[in-house]
């Protein structure tokens, strides 16, 4: 199946239903279909052909969605660039993917001269925004639509390359993950079925997660497949998000745990009417049991659903359903899991030599299915290391229980080896997060002459609360073994470094401690 199929289907079935809401602009599915087809025609008029890369560097908007679909409509390959990247990283993304056209919005225009200098193969730049007068360099987005007829949708095989989505680059240069139409389609169809209430009539999805990220674009496609409406925010702002939920009667949104934390910490949280919400999807990082409990207390009518995924799997792997978040008795322990395999996924837990391990034993999570990447763009060695015997190696350490629920214990590269013992940072974080004064906690390994590595906790406290390092350490001893407890605690008030997807960058937090030393972590 091609990714444009869902859009064309909605043009037929729900032509006059609202498809997109972006500020004061509202468009029906019939209008969006026509605009996307004309945008595709506009790209063809610029000389873009099947297989050519077209990059997007912009904040979330309805035009971003149209551009995404328009590129796919005419057979091009979408390259969504990370809006949190530095100039050097953006320049790398362009020179690596070699797009012929760049869609850009006002937020990133200051970078444009330098980017054009670095990538000479950029033939055209399309400005997403109000028409720009007096600049021959920029092609107004709306002009591509109004001055061109609708293009015929490209006739491509399902395994045709559709997207090059760059990983966060947390372990070096970002890798371009090649995702076929079939891969993204399979992941999105599974999401449209597995995510609670997404297929209900009247679904209105609020996009606050960045669309350049595979998680953000996957729910864009899944909501289109399910026939829901899209509401766009340029980025995450807690008050703006709450107001939009209230004003637009939002039923679904997707956030990372750090965003949920900021939402719950809003002083006027209770002043907003969020009764329309049905499902809050969270992912990209685990949420502590304490935060889950607080979220369910403040949003008792909302179902929580965790999504676990990776860009290399387009990105959906598994999910923990709302019912699992409210389970009691023996089943309640599964709230610590990442749920069970999505409809597109097959999951196994493997030893270092690639053999499946018995239930309950910790190994590396392997995944396969029609949503697997085709490989890393122009990186055959990295592709060979990640794709083994038809499986994707996720780099996550975990185990599976008898019911098929997957429990992630850490990123393999984040595991701390102290005194010969393996300590999984997420286990320590979950223990510390139960302290009533703790808002956010990150656990890393730091150099230790005695132990090789020592467990170090970086803590952000809730407003109006206080705690000492000794109290944090003593609190953790109540929940985990002594060798797992932090040896040191650092309190911070400034924001922690995060990736474009909102993941806390532990690599950046470790860097000052390991400067000039040999870390056990790659």
XYZ file of C-alpha atoms in Angstrom:
522
model
C 0.000 0.000 0.000
C 1.146 3.545 -0.734
C 0.977 6.226 1.942
C -1.229 8.443 -0.212
C -3.990 5.821 -0.317
C -5.447 6.835 3.050
C -5.583 10.485 2.009
C -7.360 9.694 -1.253
C -9.760 7.418 0.601
C -10.715 10.212 2.984
C -11.211 12.541 0.037
C -13.846 10.114 -1.223
C -15.504 9.183 2.063
C -15.333 12.351 4.102
C -14.874 15.122 1.607
C -16.683 17.793 3.601
C -15.460 16.703 7.022
C -12.782 18.821 8.664
C -9.341 17.398 7.931
C -6.971 20.030 9.328
C -7.108 22.868 11.846
C -4.145 25.224 11.997
C -4.882 28.412 13.918
C -7.803 30.042 12.119
C -7.403 27.900 8.987
C -9.768 24.948 8.632
C -9.845 22.720 5.581
C -11.977 19.760 4.558
C -10.631 16.465 3.271
C -11.740 17.415 -0.247
C -9.744 20.641 -0.028
C -6.661 18.931 1.388
C -6.782 16.284 -1.351
C -6.934 18.918 -4.045
C -4.148 20.999 -2.487
C -1.856 17.981 -2.092
C -2.404 16.880 -5.705
C -1.694 20.419 -6.947
C 1.361 20.700 -4.720
C 2.602 17.461 -6.267
C 2.016 19.019 -9.671
C 3.982 22.049 -8.554
C 6.928 19.876 -7.541
C 6.830 18.169 -10.921
C 6.893 21.600 -12.572
C 10.140 22.271 -10.683
C 11.673 19.172 -12.230
C 11.331 16.864 -9.226
C 11.114 13.246 -10.331
C 10.378 9.897 -8.761
C 13.003 8.985 -6.195
C 14.283 12.552 -5.798
C 14.723 13.689 -2.219
C 12.773 16.705 -0.946
C 13.602 18.036 2.522
C 11.320 19.798 5.005
C 12.721 22.137 7.675
C 9.752 23.638 9.481
C 7.668 23.623 12.631
C 4.391 21.711 12.776
C 1.604 23.034 10.590
C -1.112 21.903 8.208
C 1.214 22.887 5.362
C 3.821 20.488 6.757
C 1.278 17.677 6.435
C 0.372 18.757 2.890
C 4.039 18.935 1.893
C 4.675 15.467 3.327
C 1.782 13.978 1.355
C 2.545 16.057 -1.756
C 6.105 14.759 -1.992
C 4.884 11.173 -1.622
C 2.031 11.781 -4.104
C 4.425 12.471 -6.984
C 6.853 9.698 -6.026
C 9.480 11.743 -4.214
C 11.260 10.852 -0.986
C 10.543 12.956 2.104
C 13.537 14.046 4.211
C 12.111 15.619 7.400
C 14.958 17.533 9.066
C 15.272 17.763 12.836
C 14.241 21.270 13.909
C 16.410 21.010 17.043
C 19.595 20.406 15.087
C 22.411 22.932 15.055
C 23.446 24.525 11.777
C 26.257 21.986 11.358
C 23.858 19.096 11.880
C 21.378 20.565 9.388
C 24.160 21.028 6.858
C 25.169 17.406 7.382
C 21.578 16.237 6.842
C 21.379 18.136 3.535
C 24.765 17.056 2.186
C 24.066 13.457 3.209
C 20.561 13.158 1.706
C 21.149 15.491 -1.281
C 17.639 16.924 -1.726
C 16.755 18.903 -4.850
C 14.077 20.994 -3.088
C 13.797 22.324 0.457
C 10.559 23.390 2.159
C 11.381 25.912 4.897
C 9.455 28.196 7.234
C 10.287 31.543 8.822
C 11.859 30.030 11.934
C 14.777 28.650 9.898
C 15.293 31.295 7.213
C 18.417 32.638 8.984
C 20.109 29.288 8.265
C 19.246 29.311 4.565
C 22.244 31.208 3.082
C 24.694 28.964 4.885
C 22.805 25.807 3.978
C 22.722 26.744 0.303
C 26.443 27.367 0.451
C 27.064 23.943 1.987
C 24.761 22.001 -0.368
C 25.089 23.332 -3.898
C 22.699 20.733 -5.297
C 19.671 22.472 -3.796
C 17.782 23.691 -6.875
C 14.703 25.286 -5.307
C 13.543 26.550 -1.902
C 9.805 26.682 -1.108
C 8.732 28.994 1.693
C 6.026 27.572 3.969
C 4.231 30.649 5.195
C 2.711 33.881 3.932
C 3.799 34.865 0.408
C 7.252 36.421 0.296
C 7.535 39.502 -1.875
C 10.662 40.601 -3.683
C 12.667 37.402 -3.315
C 13.343 35.351 -6.410
C 15.185 32.850 -4.239
C 12.062 31.678 -2.405
C 9.057 30.093 -4.097
C 5.805 30.902 -2.273
C 4.160 27.676 -1.115
C 0.645 28.757 -2.134
C 1.835 29.663 -5.632
C 2.857 26.056 -6.254
C -0.737 25.078 -5.478
C -2.644 27.825 -7.303
C -0.526 27.812 -10.478
C -0.421 24.065 -11.082
C -2.958 21.396 -11.910
C -3.297 18.195 -9.885
C -0.680 15.539 -10.555
C -1.492 11.897 -11.058
C -0.551 9.855 -8.024
C 2.686 7.973 -8.671
C 2.386 4.266 -9.421
C 5.063 2.836 -7.166
C 5.758 -0.619 -5.747
C 5.009 -0.884 -2.006
C 8.700 -1.300 -1.190
C 9.594 1.996 -2.866
C 11.541 4.378 -0.640
C 9.206 6.972 0.886
C 11.070 8.617 3.761
C 14.625 9.132 4.968
C 14.176 9.863 8.654
C 17.300 10.702 10.612
C 17.965 9.195 14.001
C 18.637 11.556 16.877
C 22.398 11.221 16.542
C 22.859 10.607 20.281
C 25.843 8.324 19.634
C 27.589 10.246 16.865
C 26.534 11.355 13.384
C 22.831 10.847 12.730
C 21.946 7.967 10.433
C 19.358 8.301 7.680
C 16.818 5.517 8.209
C 15.311 4.423 4.882
C 11.604 3.678 5.271
C 9.527 2.299 2.418
C 5.873 3.086 1.804
C 5.062 -0.432 3.019
C 7.052 0.026 6.243
C 5.356 3.266 7.271
C 1.966 2.032 6.064
C 2.240 -1.179 8.128
C 3.239 0.713 11.259
C 0.505 3.309 10.797
C -2.260 0.758 10.135
C -1.256 -1.093 13.301
C -1.324 2.166 15.269
C -4.746 3.076 13.875
C -6.094 -0.209 15.270
C -4.045 -0.601 18.453
C -4.300 2.946 19.822
C -7.417 3.214 21.944
C -10.392 5.077 20.460
C -8.364 6.331 17.463
C -10.874 4.829 15.035
C -13.878 6.213 16.921
C -16.074 8.653 14.978
C -15.151 12.226 15.739
C -11.496 11.619 16.639
C -9.565 14.895 16.816
C -5.803 14.440 17.195
C -3.619 17.249 18.498
C -0.120 17.196 17.017
C 2.307 18.748 19.497
C 5.105 16.238 18.942
C 7.377 17.310 16.065
C 6.359 15.930 12.690
C 9.986 15.476 11.638
C 10.154 12.609 14.132
C 8.951 9.179 13.017
C 6.650 9.001 16.054
C 5.011 12.292 15.122
C 4.547 11.378 11.463
C 3.296 7.862 12.299
C 0.287 9.187 14.219
C -0.266 11.676 11.383
C -0.723 8.754 8.988
C -2.564 6.605 11.546
C -5.109 9.356 12.232
C -5.642 9.820 8.494
C -6.159 6.072 8.059
C -8.630 6.121 10.962
C -10.479 9.088 9.453
C -9.834 11.533 12.283
C -9.162 15.260 12.139
C -5.759 16.893 12.663
C -5.064 19.939 14.842
C -1.555 21.397 14.728
C 0.563 23.292 17.222
C 3.950 24.587 16.015
C 5.560 23.125 19.122
C 4.911 22.139 22.700
C 3.700 24.824 25.086
C 1.780 23.557 28.155
C -0.723 26.413 28.372
C -1.287 26.539 24.624
C -1.803 22.787 24.574
C -4.365 22.903 27.398
C -6.208 25.788 25.742
C -6.277 23.954 22.407
C -7.646 20.798 24.036
C -10.385 22.935 25.559
C -11.206 24.998 22.456
C -10.981 22.278 19.801
C -12.426 19.433 21.891
C -9.315 17.322 21.372
C -9.765 13.574 21.890
C -6.161 12.366 21.464
C -2.655 13.690 21.762
C 0.833 12.235 22.024
C 3.535 13.517 24.383
C 6.816 12.415 25.901
C 6.973 12.033 29.709
C 8.883 15.314 30.153
C 6.012 17.112 28.390
C 3.432 15.334 30.549
C 5.398 16.441 33.603
C 5.301 20.093 32.493
C 1.582 19.788 31.738
C 0.765 18.449 35.193
C 2.920 21.106 36.847
C 0.940 23.971 35.314
C -0.443 26.029 38.240
C -3.756 26.591 36.431
C -4.071 23.019 35.098
C -7.466 22.503 36.743
C -8.869 25.673 35.167
C -9.009 24.123 31.683
C -11.819 21.906 30.427
C -10.137 18.750 29.138
C -13.227 16.550 29.365
C -13.109 15.799 25.612
C -9.840 13.857 25.975
C -10.092 10.090 25.548
C -6.507 8.903 25.146
C -3.102 10.311 26.039
C -0.321 8.450 24.260
C 3.143 8.765 25.737
C 6.410 7.367 24.495
C 10.058 7.958 23.495
C 10.975 7.300 27.139
C 9.417 5.388 30.048
C 7.174 7.125 32.552
C 7.757 6.402 36.206
C 5.057 4.622 38.204
C 4.711 7.727 40.371
C 4.065 9.943 37.352
C 1.589 7.466 35.890
C -0.328 7.490 39.162
C -0.361 11.297 39.294
C -1.474 11.552 35.657
C -4.349 9.144 36.236
C -5.370 11.071 39.351
C -5.447 14.407 37.523
C -6.957 12.948 34.326
C -9.171 10.134 35.638
C -11.324 9.985 32.505
C -8.362 9.701 30.106
C -6.868 6.378 29.036
C -3.073 6.266 29.148
C -1.330 4.336 26.412
C 2.409 3.885 26.143
C 3.939 3.465 22.697
C 7.353 1.842 22.338
C 9.163 2.247 19.056
C 12.272 3.097 17.075
C 12.815 4.990 13.852
C 14.228 1.800 12.323
C 10.777 0.224 12.759
C 8.737 3.118 11.363
C 8.540 3.343 14.495
C 5.881 1.194 16.222
C 6.977 -1.910 18.152
C 4.583 -2.429 21.068
C 2.123 -0.644 23.311
C 0.785 -0.813 26.839
C -2.978 -0.356 26.606
C -5.165 1.781 28.917
C -6.604 -1.313 30.617
C -3.087 -2.394 31.581
C -2.516 0.980 33.263
C -5.478 0.311 35.567
C -4.920 -3.400 36.180
C -5.013 -4.738 39.727
C -3.587 -7.765 41.499
C -0.836 -9.740 39.801
C -1.448 -7.994 36.460
C -0.649 -4.593 38.001
C 3.087 -5.287 37.751
C 2.792 -5.001 33.968
C 2.468 -1.232 34.306
C 6.284 -1.285 34.319
C 6.330 -2.904 30.870
C 6.279 -1.532 27.336
C 3.224 -3.649 26.615
C 2.996 -6.387 24.025
C 3.773 -6.537 20.318
C 1.803 -4.315 17.981
C -0.085 -5.829 15.052
C 2.903 -5.197 12.789
C 5.584 -6.629 15.094
C 7.201 -9.878 16.081
C 9.462 -9.540 19.129
C 12.073 -11.846 20.605
C 14.620 -11.465 23.397
C 18.038 -12.598 22.205
C 21.376 -13.494 23.737
C 24.653 -12.002 22.505
C 24.928 -14.782 19.921
C 21.411 -14.080 18.607
C 19.586 -17.021 20.200
C 16.144 -16.605 21.747
C 16.228 -16.534 25.549
C 13.675 -18.114 27.900
C 10.924 -15.896 29.314
C 12.174 -13.731 32.157
C 15.832 -13.668 31.088
C 17.367 -10.322 30.115
C 18.794 -9.929 26.625
C 18.569 -7.623 23.625
C 15.164 -6.868 22.097
C 14.985 -8.005 18.463
C 12.038 -7.044 16.224
C 10.932 -7.960 12.718
C 7.923 -7.290 10.524
C 6.791 -5.442 7.387
C 7.596 -2.123 9.129
C 11.360 -2.741 9.176
C 13.659 -0.174 7.618
C 15.321 -0.936 4.296
C 18.636 0.078 5.844
C 20.660 3.161 6.691
C 21.120 5.625 3.840
C 24.584 5.084 2.336
C 25.834 3.297 5.474
C 26.171 -0.403 4.596
C 28.350 -1.298 7.596
C 25.903 0.221 10.093
C 23.038 -1.493 8.244
C 24.764 -4.857 8.493
C 25.297 -4.399 12.241
C 21.646 -3.437 12.887
C 19.892 -5.964 10.618
C 20.758 -9.550 11.546
C 19.099 -12.598 9.963
C 15.955 -10.632 9.124
C 15.680 -8.960 12.531
C 16.329 -5.414 13.727
C 18.583 -5.209 16.771
C 17.046 -2.442 18.862
C 19.938 -1.892 21.279
C 17.444 -2.135 24.152
C 17.964 -4.582 27.002
C 14.837 -6.255 28.316
C 12.910 -9.431 29.008
C 9.507 -10.902 28.151
C 7.068 -12.380 30.635
C 4.865 -15.425 30.085
C 2.098 -13.257 28.669
C 4.294 -11.684 25.997
C 4.700 -8.335 27.750
C 8.093 -6.733 27.126
C 9.921 -5.163 30.059
C 12.709 -2.753 29.082
C 15.457 -2.497 31.657
C 17.746 -0.049 29.859
C 19.453 0.967 26.699
C 22.395 -1.403 26.468
C 24.709 1.613 26.184
C 23.195 3.161 29.319
C 23.764 0.138 31.530
C 26.119 0.869 34.445
C 28.739 -1.715 35.407
C 29.735 -1.040 39.004
C 31.942 -3.430 40.942
C 31.239 -6.132 38.367
C 27.465 -5.816 38.801
C 25.106 -4.653 36.069
C 22.861 -1.776 37.141
C 20.024 -0.683 34.862
C 19.580 3.059 35.094
C 15.814 2.949 34.537
C 15.328 0.786 37.627
C 17.188 3.331 39.753
C 15.265 6.210 38.153
C 11.935 4.540 38.946
C 12.954 4.131 42.595
C 14.079 7.754 43.000
C 11.037 9.103 41.120
C 8.823 7.810 43.928
C 10.232 10.454 46.259
C 7.520 13.128 46.634
C 9.968 16.012 46.055
C 11.349 14.670 42.756
C 10.064 16.051 39.469
C 12.608 14.530 37.066
C 15.526 12.163 37.603
C 18.230 10.848 35.283
C 20.739 8.201 36.327
C 24.129 7.765 34.647
C 27.408 6.020 35.320
C 30.410 8.187 36.272
C 34.083 7.185 36.742
C 35.058 5.525 40.013
C 38.554 4.430 40.983
C 37.104 1.802 43.301
C 34.122 0.491 41.347
C 35.014 1.325 37.727
C 31.690 3.124 37.435
C 29.512 4.621 40.130
C 25.783 5.291 40.010
C 25.108 9.048 39.814
C 21.662 10.648 39.979
C 20.779 14.010 38.448
C 17.616 15.326 40.087
C 15.231 18.187 39.395
C 12.907 18.956 42.314
C 9.270 19.987 42.224
C 8.541 23.654 42.767
C 8.272 24.420 46.463
C 9.879 21.124 47.538
C 13.303 20.370 48.942
C 15.479 17.316 49.524
C 19.100 16.509 50.270
C 21.374 14.036 48.530
C 21.338 11.876 51.629
C 17.534 11.782 51.641
C 17.427 10.761 47.979
C 19.948 7.972 48.511
C 18.209 6.713 51.648
C 14.849 6.781 49.877
C 16.216 4.638 47.033
C 17.484 2.029 49.538
C 13.859 1.309 50.455
C 13.128 0.099 46.925
C 16.314 -1.344 45.377
C 19.445 -3.203 46.433
C 22.237 -1.171 48.011
C 24.703 -1.627 45.129
C 22.134 -0.098 42.751
C 21.606 3.050 44.835
C 23.273 6.285 43.736
C 26.664 7.028 45.260
C 26.203 10.702 44.448
C 23.329 13.060 43.703
C 23.401 16.301 41.718
C 20.546 18.809 41.847
C 19.749 20.895 38.773
C 17.350 23.675 37.966
C 18.339 24.356 34.352
C 16.656 22.279 31.585
C 18.248 18.936 30.781
C 19.545 18.324 27.239
C 16.953 16.613 25.084
C 16.771 15.243 21.564
C 14.307 16.463 18.972
C 11.922 13.737 20.121
C 12.129 14.905 23.726
C 14.427 12.129 24.962
C 16.910 13.178 27.626
C 20.408 12.885 26.169
C 22.324 10.834 28.715
C 25.362 10.893 26.456
C 25.595 14.657 26.884
C 25.177 14.356 30.645
C 27.939 11.739 30.840
C 30.377 13.648 28.661
C 31.857 16.047 31.286
C 32.558 13.179 33.670
C 34.283 10.981 31.097
C 36.315 13.672 29.316
C 39.797 12.232 28.805
C 38.820 8.872 30.295
C 37.946 5.520 28.789
C 34.281 4.841 29.449
C 32.821 1.368 29.359
C 29.979 2.915 27.352
C 30.466 3.323 23.624
